CSV table of C-alpha atoms and ligand atoms in Angstrom, one decimal:
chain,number,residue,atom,x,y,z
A,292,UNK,CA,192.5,115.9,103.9
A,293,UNK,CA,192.6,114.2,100.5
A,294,UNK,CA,190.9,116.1,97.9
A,295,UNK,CA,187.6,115.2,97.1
A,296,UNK,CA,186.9,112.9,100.5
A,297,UNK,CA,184.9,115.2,102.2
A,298,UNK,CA,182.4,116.1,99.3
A,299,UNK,CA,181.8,112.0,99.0
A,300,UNK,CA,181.4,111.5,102.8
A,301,UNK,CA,179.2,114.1,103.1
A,302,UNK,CA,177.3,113.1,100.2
A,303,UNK,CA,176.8,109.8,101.5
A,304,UNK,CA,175.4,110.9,104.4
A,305,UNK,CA,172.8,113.3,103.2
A,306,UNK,CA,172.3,110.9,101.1
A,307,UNK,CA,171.2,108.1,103.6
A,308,UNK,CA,169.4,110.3,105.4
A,309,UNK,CA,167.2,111.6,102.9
A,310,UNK,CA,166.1,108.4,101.9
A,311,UNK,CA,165.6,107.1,105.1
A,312,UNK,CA,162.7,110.2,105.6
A,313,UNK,CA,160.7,109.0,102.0
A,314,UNK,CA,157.6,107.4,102.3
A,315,UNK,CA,156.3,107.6,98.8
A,316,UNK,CA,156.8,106.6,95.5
A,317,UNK,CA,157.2,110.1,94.4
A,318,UNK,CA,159.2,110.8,97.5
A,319,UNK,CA,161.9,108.5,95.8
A,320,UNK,CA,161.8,109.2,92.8
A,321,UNK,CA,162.8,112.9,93.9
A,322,UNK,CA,165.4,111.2,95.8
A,323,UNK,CA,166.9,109.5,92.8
A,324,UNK,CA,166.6,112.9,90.3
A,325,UNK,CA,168.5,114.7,93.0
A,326,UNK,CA,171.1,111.8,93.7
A,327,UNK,CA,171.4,109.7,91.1
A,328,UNK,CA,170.4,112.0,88.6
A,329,UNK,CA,172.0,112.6,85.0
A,330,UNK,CA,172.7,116.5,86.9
A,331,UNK,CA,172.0,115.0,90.4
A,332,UNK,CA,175.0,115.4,93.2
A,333,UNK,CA,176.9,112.2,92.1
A,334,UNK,CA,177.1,113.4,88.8
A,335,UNK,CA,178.3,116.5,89.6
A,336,UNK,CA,181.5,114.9,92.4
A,337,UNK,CA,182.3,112.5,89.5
A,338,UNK,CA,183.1,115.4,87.3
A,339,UNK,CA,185.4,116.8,89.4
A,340,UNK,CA,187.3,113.5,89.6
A,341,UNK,CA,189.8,115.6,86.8
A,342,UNK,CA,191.2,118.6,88.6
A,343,UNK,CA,192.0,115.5,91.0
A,344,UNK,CA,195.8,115.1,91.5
A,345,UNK,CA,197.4,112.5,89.4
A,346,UNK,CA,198.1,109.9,91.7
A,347,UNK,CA,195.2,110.7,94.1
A,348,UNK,CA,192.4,109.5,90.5
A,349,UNK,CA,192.9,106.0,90.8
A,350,UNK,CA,191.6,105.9,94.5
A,351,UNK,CA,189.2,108.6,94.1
A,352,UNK,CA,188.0,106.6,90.9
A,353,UNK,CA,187.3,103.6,93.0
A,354,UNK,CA,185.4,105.4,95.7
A,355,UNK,CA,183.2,107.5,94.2
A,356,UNK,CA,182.4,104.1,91.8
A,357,UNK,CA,181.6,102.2,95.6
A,358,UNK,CA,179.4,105.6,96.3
A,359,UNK,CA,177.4,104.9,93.4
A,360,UNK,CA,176.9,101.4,93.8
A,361,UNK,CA,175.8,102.1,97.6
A,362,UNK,CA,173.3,104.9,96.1
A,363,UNK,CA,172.1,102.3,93.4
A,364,UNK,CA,171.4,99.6,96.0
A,365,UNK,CA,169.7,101.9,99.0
A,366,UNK,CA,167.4,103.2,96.3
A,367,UNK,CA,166.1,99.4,95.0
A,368,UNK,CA,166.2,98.1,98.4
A,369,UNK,CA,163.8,101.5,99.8
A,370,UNK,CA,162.0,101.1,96.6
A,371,UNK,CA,160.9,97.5,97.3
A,372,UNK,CA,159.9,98.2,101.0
A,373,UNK,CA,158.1,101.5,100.2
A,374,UNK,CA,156.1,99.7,97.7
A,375,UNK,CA,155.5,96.5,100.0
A,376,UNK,CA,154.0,98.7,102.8
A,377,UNK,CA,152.2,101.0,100.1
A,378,UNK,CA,150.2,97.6,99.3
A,379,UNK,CA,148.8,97.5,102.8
A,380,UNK,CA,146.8,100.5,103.1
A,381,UNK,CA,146.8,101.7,106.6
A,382,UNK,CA,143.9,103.6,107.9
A,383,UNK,CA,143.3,106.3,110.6
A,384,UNK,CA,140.3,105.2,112.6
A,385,UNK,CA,140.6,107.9,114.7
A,386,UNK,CA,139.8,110.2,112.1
A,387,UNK,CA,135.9,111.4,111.9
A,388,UNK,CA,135.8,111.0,108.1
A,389,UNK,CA,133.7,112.3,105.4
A,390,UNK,CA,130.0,112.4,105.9
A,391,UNK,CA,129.1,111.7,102.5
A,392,UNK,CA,125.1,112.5,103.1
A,393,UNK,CA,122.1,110.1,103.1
A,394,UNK,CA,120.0,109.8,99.6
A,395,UNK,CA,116.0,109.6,100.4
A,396,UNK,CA,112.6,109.4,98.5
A,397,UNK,CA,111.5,111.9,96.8
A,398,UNK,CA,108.4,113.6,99.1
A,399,UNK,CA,106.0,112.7,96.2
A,400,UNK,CA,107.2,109.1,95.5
A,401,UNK,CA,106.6,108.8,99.8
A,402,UNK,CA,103.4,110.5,99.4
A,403,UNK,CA,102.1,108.2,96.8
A,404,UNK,CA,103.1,104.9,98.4
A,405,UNK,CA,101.7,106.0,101.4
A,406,UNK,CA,98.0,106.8,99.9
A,407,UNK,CA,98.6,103.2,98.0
A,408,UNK,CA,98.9,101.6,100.9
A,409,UNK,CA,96.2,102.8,102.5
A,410,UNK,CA,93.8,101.7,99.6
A,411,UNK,CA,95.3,98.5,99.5
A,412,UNK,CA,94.6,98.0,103.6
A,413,UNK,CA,90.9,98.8,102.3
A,414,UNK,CA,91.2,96.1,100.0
A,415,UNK,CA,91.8,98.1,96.5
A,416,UNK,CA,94.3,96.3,94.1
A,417,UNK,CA,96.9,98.5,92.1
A,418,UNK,CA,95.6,98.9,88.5
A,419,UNK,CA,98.2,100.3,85.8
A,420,UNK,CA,97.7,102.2,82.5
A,421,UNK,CA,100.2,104.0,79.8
A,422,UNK,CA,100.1,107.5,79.9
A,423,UNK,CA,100.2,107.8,76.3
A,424,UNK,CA,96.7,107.0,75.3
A,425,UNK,CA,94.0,106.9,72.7
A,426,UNK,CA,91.2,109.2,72.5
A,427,UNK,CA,89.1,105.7,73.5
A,428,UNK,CA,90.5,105.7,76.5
A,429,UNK,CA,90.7,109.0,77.5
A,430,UNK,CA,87.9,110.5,75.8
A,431,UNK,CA,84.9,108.2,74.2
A,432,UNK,CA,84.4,105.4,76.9
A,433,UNK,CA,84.5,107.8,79.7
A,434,UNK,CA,81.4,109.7,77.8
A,435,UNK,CA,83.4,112.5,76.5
A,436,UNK,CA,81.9,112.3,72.8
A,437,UNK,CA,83.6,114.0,70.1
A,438,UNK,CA,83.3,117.6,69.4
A,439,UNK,CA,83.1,118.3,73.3
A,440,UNK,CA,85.9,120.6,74.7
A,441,UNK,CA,87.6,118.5,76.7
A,442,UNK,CA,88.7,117.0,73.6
A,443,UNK,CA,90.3,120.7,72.2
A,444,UNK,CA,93.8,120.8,71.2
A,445,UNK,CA,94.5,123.9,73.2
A,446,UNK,CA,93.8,121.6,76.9
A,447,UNK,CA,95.8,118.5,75.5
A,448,UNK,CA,98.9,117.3,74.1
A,449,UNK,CA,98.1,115.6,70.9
A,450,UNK,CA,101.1,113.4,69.6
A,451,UNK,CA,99.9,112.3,66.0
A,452,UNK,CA,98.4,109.2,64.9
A,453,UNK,CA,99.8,105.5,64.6
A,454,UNK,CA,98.6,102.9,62.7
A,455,UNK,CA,95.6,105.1,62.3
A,456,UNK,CA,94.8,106.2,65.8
A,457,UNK,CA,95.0,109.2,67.4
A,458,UNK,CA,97.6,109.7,70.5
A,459,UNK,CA,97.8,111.8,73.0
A,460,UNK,CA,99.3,112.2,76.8
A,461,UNK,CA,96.9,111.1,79.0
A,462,UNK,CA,95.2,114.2,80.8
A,463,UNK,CA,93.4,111.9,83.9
A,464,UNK,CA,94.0,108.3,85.4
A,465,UNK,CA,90.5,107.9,84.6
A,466,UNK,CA,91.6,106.2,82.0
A,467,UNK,CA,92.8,103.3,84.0
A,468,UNK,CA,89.0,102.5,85.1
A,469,UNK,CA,88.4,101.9,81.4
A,470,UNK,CA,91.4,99.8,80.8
A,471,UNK,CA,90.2,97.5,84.5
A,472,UNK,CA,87.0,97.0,83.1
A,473,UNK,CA,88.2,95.8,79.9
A,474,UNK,CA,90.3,93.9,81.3
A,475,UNK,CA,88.8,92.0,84.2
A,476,UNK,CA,85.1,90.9,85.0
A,477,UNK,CA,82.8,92.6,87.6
A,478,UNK,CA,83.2,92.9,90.9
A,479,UNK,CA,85.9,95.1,91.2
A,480,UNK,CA,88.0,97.3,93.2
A,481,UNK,CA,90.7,98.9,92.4
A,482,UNK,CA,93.3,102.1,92.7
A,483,UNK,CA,95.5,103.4,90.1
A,484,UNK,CA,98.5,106.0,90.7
A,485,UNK,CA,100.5,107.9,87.8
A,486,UNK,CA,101.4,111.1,85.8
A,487,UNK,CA,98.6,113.0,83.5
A,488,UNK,CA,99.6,116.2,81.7
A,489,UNK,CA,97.9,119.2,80.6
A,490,UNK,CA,99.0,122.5,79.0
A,491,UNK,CA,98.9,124.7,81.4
A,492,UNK,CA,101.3,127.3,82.5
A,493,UNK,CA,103.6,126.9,85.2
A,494,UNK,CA,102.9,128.9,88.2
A,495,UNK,CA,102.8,128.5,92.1
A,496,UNK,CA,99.6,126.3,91.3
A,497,UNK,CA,100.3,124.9,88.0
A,498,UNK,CA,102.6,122.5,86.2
A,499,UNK,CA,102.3,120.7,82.6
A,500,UNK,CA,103.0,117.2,84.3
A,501,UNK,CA,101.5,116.1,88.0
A,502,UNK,CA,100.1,112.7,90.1
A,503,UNK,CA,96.4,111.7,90.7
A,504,UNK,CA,95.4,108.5,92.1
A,505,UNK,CA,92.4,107.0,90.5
A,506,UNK,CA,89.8,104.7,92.5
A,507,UNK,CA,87.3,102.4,91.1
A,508,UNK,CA,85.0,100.4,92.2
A,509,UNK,CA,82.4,97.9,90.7
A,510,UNK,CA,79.8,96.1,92.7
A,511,UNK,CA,76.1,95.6,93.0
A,512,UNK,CA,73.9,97.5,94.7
A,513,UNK,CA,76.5,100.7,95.1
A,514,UNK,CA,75.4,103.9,96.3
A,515,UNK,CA,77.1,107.2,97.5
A,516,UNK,CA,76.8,106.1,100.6
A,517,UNK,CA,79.4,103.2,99.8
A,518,UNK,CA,81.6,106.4,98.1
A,519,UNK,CA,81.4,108.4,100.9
A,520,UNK,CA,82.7,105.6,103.4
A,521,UNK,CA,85.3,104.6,101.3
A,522,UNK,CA,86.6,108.2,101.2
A,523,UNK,CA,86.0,108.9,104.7
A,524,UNK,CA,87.8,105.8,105.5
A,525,UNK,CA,91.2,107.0,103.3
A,526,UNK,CA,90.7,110.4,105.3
A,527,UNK,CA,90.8,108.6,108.4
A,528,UNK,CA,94.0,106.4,108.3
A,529,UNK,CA,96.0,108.7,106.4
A,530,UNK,CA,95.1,112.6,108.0
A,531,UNK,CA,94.5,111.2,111.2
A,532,UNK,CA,91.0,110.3,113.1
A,533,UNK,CA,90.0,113.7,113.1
A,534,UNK,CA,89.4,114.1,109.3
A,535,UNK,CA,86.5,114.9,107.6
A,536,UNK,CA,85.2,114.3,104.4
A,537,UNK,CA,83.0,116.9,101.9
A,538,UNK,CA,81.1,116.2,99.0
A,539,UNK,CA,80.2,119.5,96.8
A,540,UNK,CA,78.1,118.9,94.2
A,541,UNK,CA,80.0,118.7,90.5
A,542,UNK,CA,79.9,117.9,87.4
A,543,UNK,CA,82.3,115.1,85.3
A,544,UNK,CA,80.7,113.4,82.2
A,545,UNK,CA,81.8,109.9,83.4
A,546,UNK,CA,79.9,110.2,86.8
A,547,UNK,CA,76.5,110.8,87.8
A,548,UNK,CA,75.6,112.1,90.2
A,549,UNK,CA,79.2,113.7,90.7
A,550,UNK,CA,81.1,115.9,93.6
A,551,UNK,CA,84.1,118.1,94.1
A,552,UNK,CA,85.8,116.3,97.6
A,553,UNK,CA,87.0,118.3,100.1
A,554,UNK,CA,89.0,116.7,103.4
A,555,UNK,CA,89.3,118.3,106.1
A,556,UNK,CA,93.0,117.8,108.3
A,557,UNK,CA,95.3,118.8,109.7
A,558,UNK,CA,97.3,122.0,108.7
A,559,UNK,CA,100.2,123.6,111.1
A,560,UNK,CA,98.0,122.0,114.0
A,561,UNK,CA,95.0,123.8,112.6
A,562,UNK,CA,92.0,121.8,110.9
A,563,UNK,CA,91.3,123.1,107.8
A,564,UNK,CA,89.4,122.0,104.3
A,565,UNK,CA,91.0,120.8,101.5
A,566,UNK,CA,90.0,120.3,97.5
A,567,UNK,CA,91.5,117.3,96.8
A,568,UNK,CA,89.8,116.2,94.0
A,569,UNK,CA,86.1,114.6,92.2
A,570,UNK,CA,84.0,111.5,92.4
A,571,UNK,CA,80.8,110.4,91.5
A,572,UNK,CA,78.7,107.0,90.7
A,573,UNK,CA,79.8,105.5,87.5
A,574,UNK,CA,77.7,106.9,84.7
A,575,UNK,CA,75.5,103.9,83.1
A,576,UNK,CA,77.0,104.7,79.9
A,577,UNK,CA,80.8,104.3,81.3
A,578,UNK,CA,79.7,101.3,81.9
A,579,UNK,CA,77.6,100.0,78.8
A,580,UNK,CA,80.6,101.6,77.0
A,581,UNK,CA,82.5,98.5,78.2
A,582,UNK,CA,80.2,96.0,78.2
A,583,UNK,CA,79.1,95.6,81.8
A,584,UNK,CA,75.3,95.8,82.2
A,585,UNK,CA,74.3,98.8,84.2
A,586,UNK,CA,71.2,97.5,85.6
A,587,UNK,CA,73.5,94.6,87.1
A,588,UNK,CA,76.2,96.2,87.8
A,589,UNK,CA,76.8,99.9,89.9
A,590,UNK,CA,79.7,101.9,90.6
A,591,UNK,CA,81.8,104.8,92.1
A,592,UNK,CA,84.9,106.4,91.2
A,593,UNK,CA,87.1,109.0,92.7
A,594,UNK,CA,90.3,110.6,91.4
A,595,UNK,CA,92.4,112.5,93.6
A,596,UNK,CA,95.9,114.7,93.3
A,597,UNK,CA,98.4,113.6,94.9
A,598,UNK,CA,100.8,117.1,94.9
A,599,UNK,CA,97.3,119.3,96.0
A,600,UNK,CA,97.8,116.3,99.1
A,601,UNK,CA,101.6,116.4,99.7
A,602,UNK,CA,101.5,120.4,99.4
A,603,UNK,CA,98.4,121.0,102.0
A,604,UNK,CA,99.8,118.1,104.4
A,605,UNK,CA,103.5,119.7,104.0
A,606,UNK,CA,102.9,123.5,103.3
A,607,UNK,CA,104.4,123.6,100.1
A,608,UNK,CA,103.9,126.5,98.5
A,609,UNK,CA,104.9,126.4,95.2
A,610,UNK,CA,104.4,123.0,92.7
A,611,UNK,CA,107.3,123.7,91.1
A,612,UNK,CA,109.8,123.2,93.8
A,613,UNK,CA,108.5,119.2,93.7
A,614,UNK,CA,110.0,119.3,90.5
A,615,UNK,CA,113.2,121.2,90.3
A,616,UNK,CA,115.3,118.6,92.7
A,617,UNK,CA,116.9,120.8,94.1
A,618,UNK,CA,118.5,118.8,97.5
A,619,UNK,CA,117.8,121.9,99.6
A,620,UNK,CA,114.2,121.6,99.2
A,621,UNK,CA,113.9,117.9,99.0
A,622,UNK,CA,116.3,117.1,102.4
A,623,UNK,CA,113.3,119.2,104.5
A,624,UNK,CA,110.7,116.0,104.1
B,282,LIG,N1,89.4,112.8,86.2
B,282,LIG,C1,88.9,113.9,87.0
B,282,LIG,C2,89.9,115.1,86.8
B,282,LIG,O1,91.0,114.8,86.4
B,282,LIG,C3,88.8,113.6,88.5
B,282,LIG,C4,87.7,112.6,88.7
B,282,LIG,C5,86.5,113.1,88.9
B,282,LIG,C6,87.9,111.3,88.7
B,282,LIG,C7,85.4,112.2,89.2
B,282,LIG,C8,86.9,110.4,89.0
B,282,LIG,C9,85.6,110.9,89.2
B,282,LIG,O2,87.1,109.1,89.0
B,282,LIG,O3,84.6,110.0,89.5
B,282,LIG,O4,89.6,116.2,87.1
């Protein structure tokens, strides 16, 4: 057996047969390090080409030079057709993949679309107002003068003044019934949903930051009886035909006479009474205050809160779990 011609056959097949079995480009690019290598296997023959005998080199010399031209050519030529299929991607359809979970509303942002579209069915339109206010809006038209409580520091978050006006975050959407009635002419009728904050402390009950919707309504000749079908109405279509509406009476300083509101629905198949919120007929000085005449003009106004809703209709214990999104909470609605 000539020296050497084993090692090289052998070589050559492993060789062959290793790159046959890559599929990737790292896959070949081991091949080539072991191979073709500066210490890979062809190195390593070629440098026994010296303890070669004499007149064995010049043949040995030419084969091992056709071994590594072979090597050299196998690789580009594997290298081009790995990377041609690599460019199709194939794809296992039997496979069940990866469920990659279904996003959803947030229960409140359902909750409130849902009440707003009940409204609008009753023919309210959606009103709008900042929730960082002036004490005009907030306070003074809706016949909170100055100097009463409501007004103290310690049930409000005052931000500062600019350009001589007093800010603060809006505490009710009663504020957007100011802003309609300055904005539009008599008759009116409309809804308004958003945030209002108050300092409170966060408990099961509590939170800084929560929804009410606001309703409005401007017309002659108004009375509670007009209130009380309107809310009985809302009860209706969105508890269910067995609700029930409640009218304690209250006091607010924009309404008179006003109520607390209690619906009764619909609680783990048991009917039960809610507080949901306040109402009244628009005070004649809300009114004057924006320069509709009250001897003209009536009203009635209710503002309701939207988590007391979702967290009676849903049993939700604690308010704080509508805000903490966590996905373990919110996937249950
Ligand atoms: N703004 C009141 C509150 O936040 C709720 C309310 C009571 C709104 C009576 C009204 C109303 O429109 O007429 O407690």
């Amino acid at each position: 057996m000539p020296f050497l011609s084993a090692e090289i056959d052998s070589l050559r097949q492993n060789a062959d047969g290793a790159l046959q079995s890559t599929t990737s480009g790292t896959d070949l690019e081991a091949w080539r390090v072991r191979y073709l290598g500066a210490n890979g296997e062809l190195k390593s023959i070629m440098a026994r080409l010296k303890d070669a005998p004499r007149e064995e080199k010049p043949h040995l010399g030419k084969c091992l030079n056709e071994l590594k031209g072979h090597l050299e050519e196998a690789f580009e030529s594997r290298k081009r057709s790995t990377s041609a299929t690599a460019q199709v991607p194939t794809v296992d359809l039997t496979e069940p993949g990866i469920s990659l979970g279904e996003g959803r509303r947030h229960i409140l942002s359902r909750t409130i679309d849902e009440i707003v579209d009940v409204f609008a069915r009753m023919g309210f339109s959606v009103a709008d107002g900042p929730e960082i206010e002036d004490e005009w809006h907030n306070f003074t038209a809706l016949n909170i003068p100055e100097g009463h409580p409501a007004r103290d520091s310690s049930d409000n978050f005052y931000m500062g003044e600019t350009g001589g006006v007093k800010r603060l975050l809006r505490t009710q959407t009663s504020t957007v019934q100011i802003r309609a009635m300055e904005s539009q002419p008599p008759p009116l009728k409309v809804v308004a949903v958003g945030r209002v904050y108050r300092p409170d402390t966060h408990d099961a009950t509590h939170f800084s930051m929560f929804h009410q919707i606001e309703g409005l309504c401007i017309d002659r000749a108004l009375s509670l009886v007009d209130l009380k079908t309107a809310l009985l109405q809302f009860a209706r279509s969105y508890f269910g035909p067995e609700a029930e509406v409640r009218m304690r009476p209250s006091f607010f300083p924009f309404t008179e006479p006003s109520a607390e509101v209690d619906m009764k629905m619909h609680i783990r198949g048991e009917l039960q009474w809610v507080e949901i919120g306040g109402c009244g007929m628009v005070d004649p000085a809300v009114l004057s205050a924006v320069g509709i005449d009250p001897e003209v003009w009536s009203g009635y106004a209710f503002g309701l809160g939207i988590e007391r809703i979702a967290m009676r209709r849903y049993s939700i214990s604690d308010i704080r779990w509508l805000f903490e999104n966590d996905a373990r909470f919110l996937r249950q609605f």
